[in-house]
């Protein structure tokens, strides 16, 4: 795994171990020591270094590429050094993909992003055939790597595919970094909340579930992209659920934000993917309420 030390990476590690896989992962060279998770074989390395890419893919059966080298905490903020950003992420992804192909790796799963669709055309569905029209360098990088995955897959170099998640939610570590934490904390303290935001979302557990699903497929997925979105989740809905669970007297203002464009996920559902839906959303909010209370 690349990106194994990140938020999604933790869910990927857990899902792979629970499925009986041994996990090999990078930790960046700026760290003085490897992460504490001793169930993982940690290797120093990072995107943009071809030697690191070759070392990571040695003797592995599959690669899940979820890593991103970014400046600061924001995914979408324009980097101060765009050429370096592009080299590390786009060229670095090509180095990793090519190293995996040359090493005879069986599967390569790339974690992309809904940011490839900043502009949505009104005359067609938002499915995997929609043109890639990113509005950020982050989205452009993800879109470019998607095309590399398609090339390597259809050319027969390696069985590789793309998962394209929308905004990812779940319990983070520390818990304060979790999506919606400030809103739910305010509800738990009895404060009033103005809830106006929202996004098309998917739980990190479901993204990991989708990755495992693709790892178990045959060559028919080679070069393919799969949208990965559960549903639209508004902050108003999150606040309302948290208020009910907590029994809070908070007053919630705002309105339910609705999606302008519905993402079509039929392609991955045809493979057997089932998203967590309302039950997983409720459980996640309940976990955040409990964490705040404690």
XYZ file of C-alpha atoms in Angstrom:
294
model
C 0.000 0.000 0.000
C 1.032 3.570 -0.611
C -0.567 6.152 1.659
C -0.870 3.519 4.384
C -0.104 5.995 7.177
C -3.017 8.261 6.174
C -6.709 8.298 7.042
C -7.872 6.012 4.222
C -4.675 3.983 4.530
C -5.645 2.860 8.023
C -8.918 1.450 6.730
C -7.106 -0.245 3.848
C -4.626 -1.871 6.243
C -7.410 -3.144 8.476
C -9.489 -4.500 5.593
C -6.544 -6.316 4.025
C -5.459 -7.895 7.310
C -9.015 -8.980 8.111
C -9.123 -10.660 4.692
C -5.955 -12.596 5.560
C -3.436 -10.625 3.511
C 0.078 -9.657 4.553
C 0.630 -5.930 4.152
C 3.756 -4.166 2.912
C 3.677 -0.369 3.023
C 5.758 2.750 2.650
C 6.520 5.242 5.351
C 8.098 8.483 4.246
C 11.804 9.089 4.642
C 11.215 12.237 6.727
C 9.997 10.043 9.599
C 12.713 9.055 12.058
C 11.228 5.585 12.589
C 8.578 3.309 11.146
C 4.945 3.505 12.361
C 3.947 1.484 15.428
C 1.691 -0.977 13.596
C 3.910 -4.072 13.767
C 1.482 -6.171 11.699
C 2.714 -4.272 8.624
C 6.073 -4.690 6.912
C 7.155 -1.050 6.696
C 9.616 0.121 4.040
C 11.033 3.638 3.812
C 10.065 5.232 0.523
C 7.928 7.760 -1.259
C 6.486 8.790 -4.582
C 8.835 10.276 -7.129
C 11.736 7.980 -6.296
C 12.048 5.193 -8.862
C 14.316 3.072 -6.637
C 11.733 3.224 -3.835
C 9.039 2.156 -6.277
C 11.040 -0.900 -7.346
C 11.706 -1.858 -3.707
C 8.033 -1.611 -2.724
C 6.732 -3.914 -5.459
C 9.326 -6.642 -5.011
C 7.658 -9.964 -4.170
C 4.135 -8.584 -3.709
C 0.990 -9.904 -5.363
C -0.880 -6.606 -5.618
C -0.501 -2.862 -5.110
C -3.101 -0.422 -3.789
C -1.886 3.079 -4.615
C -3.634 5.574 -2.342
C -0.650 7.794 -1.547
C -0.370 11.486 -2.332
C 2.571 13.831 -1.755
C 1.030 17.174 -0.867
C 1.998 20.520 0.598
C 0.225 21.195 3.912
C -3.059 19.594 4.941
C -5.241 20.544 1.976
C -5.713 18.192 -0.955
C -7.043 20.795 -3.357
C -5.062 23.947 -2.502
C -2.720 24.966 -5.311
C 0.833 23.910 -4.380
C 3.576 26.499 -4.250
C 5.818 24.215 -6.303
C 3.570 22.740 -9.023
C 6.368 21.083 -11.012
C 7.650 19.249 -7.956
C 4.064 18.299 -7.047
C 3.479 16.929 -10.538
C 6.740 14.982 -10.590
C 6.120 13.345 -7.252
C 2.470 12.482 -7.858
C 1.917 12.006 -11.589
C 5.415 10.874 -12.646
C 5.818 9.069 -9.327
C 2.617 7.134 -9.979
C 3.875 6.180 -13.431
C 7.153 4.982 -11.894
C 5.238 2.838 -9.418
C 2.853 1.466 -12.044
C 5.695 0.629 -14.427
C 7.739 -0.981 -11.647
C 4.747 -3.152 -10.733
C 4.252 -4.186 -14.368
C 7.928 -5.064 -14.769
C 7.899 -7.050 -11.514
C 4.936 -9.154 -12.639
C 2.559 -7.843 -9.955
C -0.875 -9.394 -10.406
C -3.126 -6.411 -9.620
C -2.695 -2.658 -9.293
C -5.546 -0.589 -7.835
C -5.318 3.198 -8.033
C -7.378 5.370 -5.667
C -8.441 8.430 -7.641
C -10.909 11.170 -6.673
C -14.199 12.748 -7.676
C -12.109 15.919 -8.158
C -11.576 14.791 -11.758
C -15.115 16.148 -12.351
C -14.975 19.795 -11.279
C -17.048 20.633 -14.350
C -20.049 18.393 -14.997
C -21.698 18.487 -18.415
C -25.501 18.766 -18.212
C -26.264 16.646 -21.267
C -25.043 13.266 -19.970
C -24.941 11.110 -16.838
C -22.081 11.440 -14.351
C -20.787 7.942 -14.924
C -17.355 6.551 -15.744
C -17.687 7.670 -19.378
C -18.075 11.344 -18.483
C -15.118 13.468 -19.694
C -12.455 14.276 -17.115
C -12.696 18.023 -16.431
C -10.754 18.849 -13.252
C -10.506 22.327 -11.775
C -7.436 21.855 -9.572
C -3.920 20.532 -10.034
C -4.864 17.758 -7.596
C -7.790 16.774 -9.827
C -5.681 17.075 -12.969
C -3.036 14.811 -11.462
C -5.622 12.192 -10.501
C -7.201 12.392 -13.956
C -3.830 11.943 -15.655
C -2.980 8.876 -13.599
C -6.404 7.442 -14.452
C -5.438 7.608 -18.137
C -2.168 5.816 -17.353
C -4.104 3.077 -15.579
C -6.329 2.740 -18.636
C -3.310 2.523 -20.950
C -1.444 -0.068 -18.904
C -4.604 -2.093 -18.379
C -5.858 -2.288 -21.960
C -2.342 -2.835 -23.303
C -2.004 -5.971 -21.200
C 1.046 -4.716 -19.290
C -0.675 -5.301 -15.931
C -4.183 -5.882 -14.602
C -4.871 -2.448 -13.136
C -8.010 -0.464 -12.355
C -9.131 2.808 -10.786
C -11.495 3.421 -7.874
C -12.868 6.963 -7.907
C -14.264 7.874 -4.470
C -16.083 11.079 -3.665
C -15.608 12.885 -0.327
C -14.516 10.245 2.208
C -15.790 10.197 5.790
C -15.184 8.016 8.843
C -13.533 8.012 12.243
C -10.071 9.527 11.965
C -7.133 9.519 14.348
C -7.110 11.791 16.206
C -10.898 11.764 16.321
C -10.917 15.575 16.110
C -9.788 15.236 12.486
C -12.961 13.330 11.557
C -15.340 14.836 9.026
C -18.185 16.788 10.715
C -16.457 16.707 14.127
C -16.960 20.463 14.829
C -20.676 20.252 13.959
C -21.273 17.200 16.157
C -19.209 18.661 19.025
C -21.369 21.770 18.930
C -24.523 19.644 19.048
C -23.167 17.651 22.003
C -22.441 20.844 23.938
C -25.967 22.128 23.340
C -24.863 24.922 21.044
C -26.844 26.121 18.076
C -25.659 25.046 14.643
C -25.960 26.604 11.221
C -25.649 23.683 8.831
C -25.494 24.575 5.156
C -22.764 22.401 3.638
C -22.715 18.894 2.273
C -21.069 16.626 -0.254
C -21.454 13.401 -2.176
C -19.808 11.027 0.276
C -18.579 7.511 0.916
C -17.251 5.905 4.091
C -13.548 4.997 4.148
C -14.582 1.442 5.043
C -16.534 1.225 1.786
C -13.570 2.489 -0.239
C -11.437 -0.258 1.321
C -14.234 -2.735 0.615
C -14.268 -1.665 -3.037
C -10.488 -2.128 -3.263
C -10.768 -5.682 -1.944
C -13.610 -6.348 -4.357
C -11.473 -5.340 -7.332
C -8.523 -7.381 -6.074
C -10.750 -10.444 -6.360
C -11.844 -9.803 -9.952
C -10.445 -11.308 -13.136
C -8.773 -9.591 -16.082
C -12.075 -8.008 -17.151
C -11.377 -5.019 -14.855
C -8.077 -4.182 -16.590
C -7.963 -0.506 -17.504
C -11.391 0.180 -16.011
C -12.544 2.970 -13.685
C -15.220 2.537 -11.010
C -17.114 5.370 -9.350
C -17.305 4.925 -5.571
C -19.998 7.017 -3.880
C -22.640 6.086 -1.336
C -24.892 9.136 -1.392
C -25.234 12.869 -0.808
C -24.832 13.741 2.880
C -25.691 17.246 4.084
C -24.405 18.830 7.288
C -28.032 19.502 8.211
C -28.746 15.757 8.148
C -25.599 15.006 10.170
C -26.528 17.613 12.783
C -30.113 16.305 12.977
C -28.950 12.726 13.521
C -26.425 13.822 16.151
C -29.109 15.861 17.941
C -31.416 12.827 18.091
C -28.682 10.484 19.304
C -27.469 12.934 21.938
C -30.900 14.177 22.982
C -29.590 17.701 22.557
C -31.575 20.931 22.766
C -29.504 22.529 20.013
C -31.280 24.586 17.397
C -30.251 23.677 13.848
C -30.666 26.284 11.143
C -29.986 25.984 7.459
C -31.350 23.465 5.041
C -30.621 20.088 3.525
C -28.107 20.545 0.739
C -28.897 18.488 -2.334
C -26.558 17.232 -5.029
C -26.611 19.076 -8.339
C -25.551 15.930 -10.176
C -26.107 12.325 -9.161
C -23.108 10.022 -9.510
C -23.829 6.745 -11.250
C -22.277 3.790 -9.375
C -24.023 0.980 -11.221
C -20.729 -0.266 -12.673
C -19.172 -1.225 -9.332
C -22.502 -2.387 -7.924
C -22.709 -4.850 -10.814
C -19.550 -6.463 -9.397
C -21.342 -6.947 -6.055
C -20.482 -3.721 -4.220
C -22.961 -2.724 -1.510
C -22.493 0.589 0.276
C -23.073 1.143 3.983
C -25.891 3.640 3.461
C -27.959 5.086 6.308
C -26.907 2.426 8.819
C -23.183 3.151 8.448
C -23.781 6.910 8.573
C -25.814 6.583 11.797
C -23.208 4.316 13.370
C -20.381 6.711 12.503
C -22.197 9.718 13.961
C -23.005 7.706 17.107
C -19.304 6.844 17.464
C -18.381 10.515 17.195
C -21.008 11.483 19.783
C -19.638 8.824 22.148
C -16.047 9.966 21.577
C -16.976 13.573 22.333
C -18.910 12.612 25.476
C -15.945 10.663 26.760
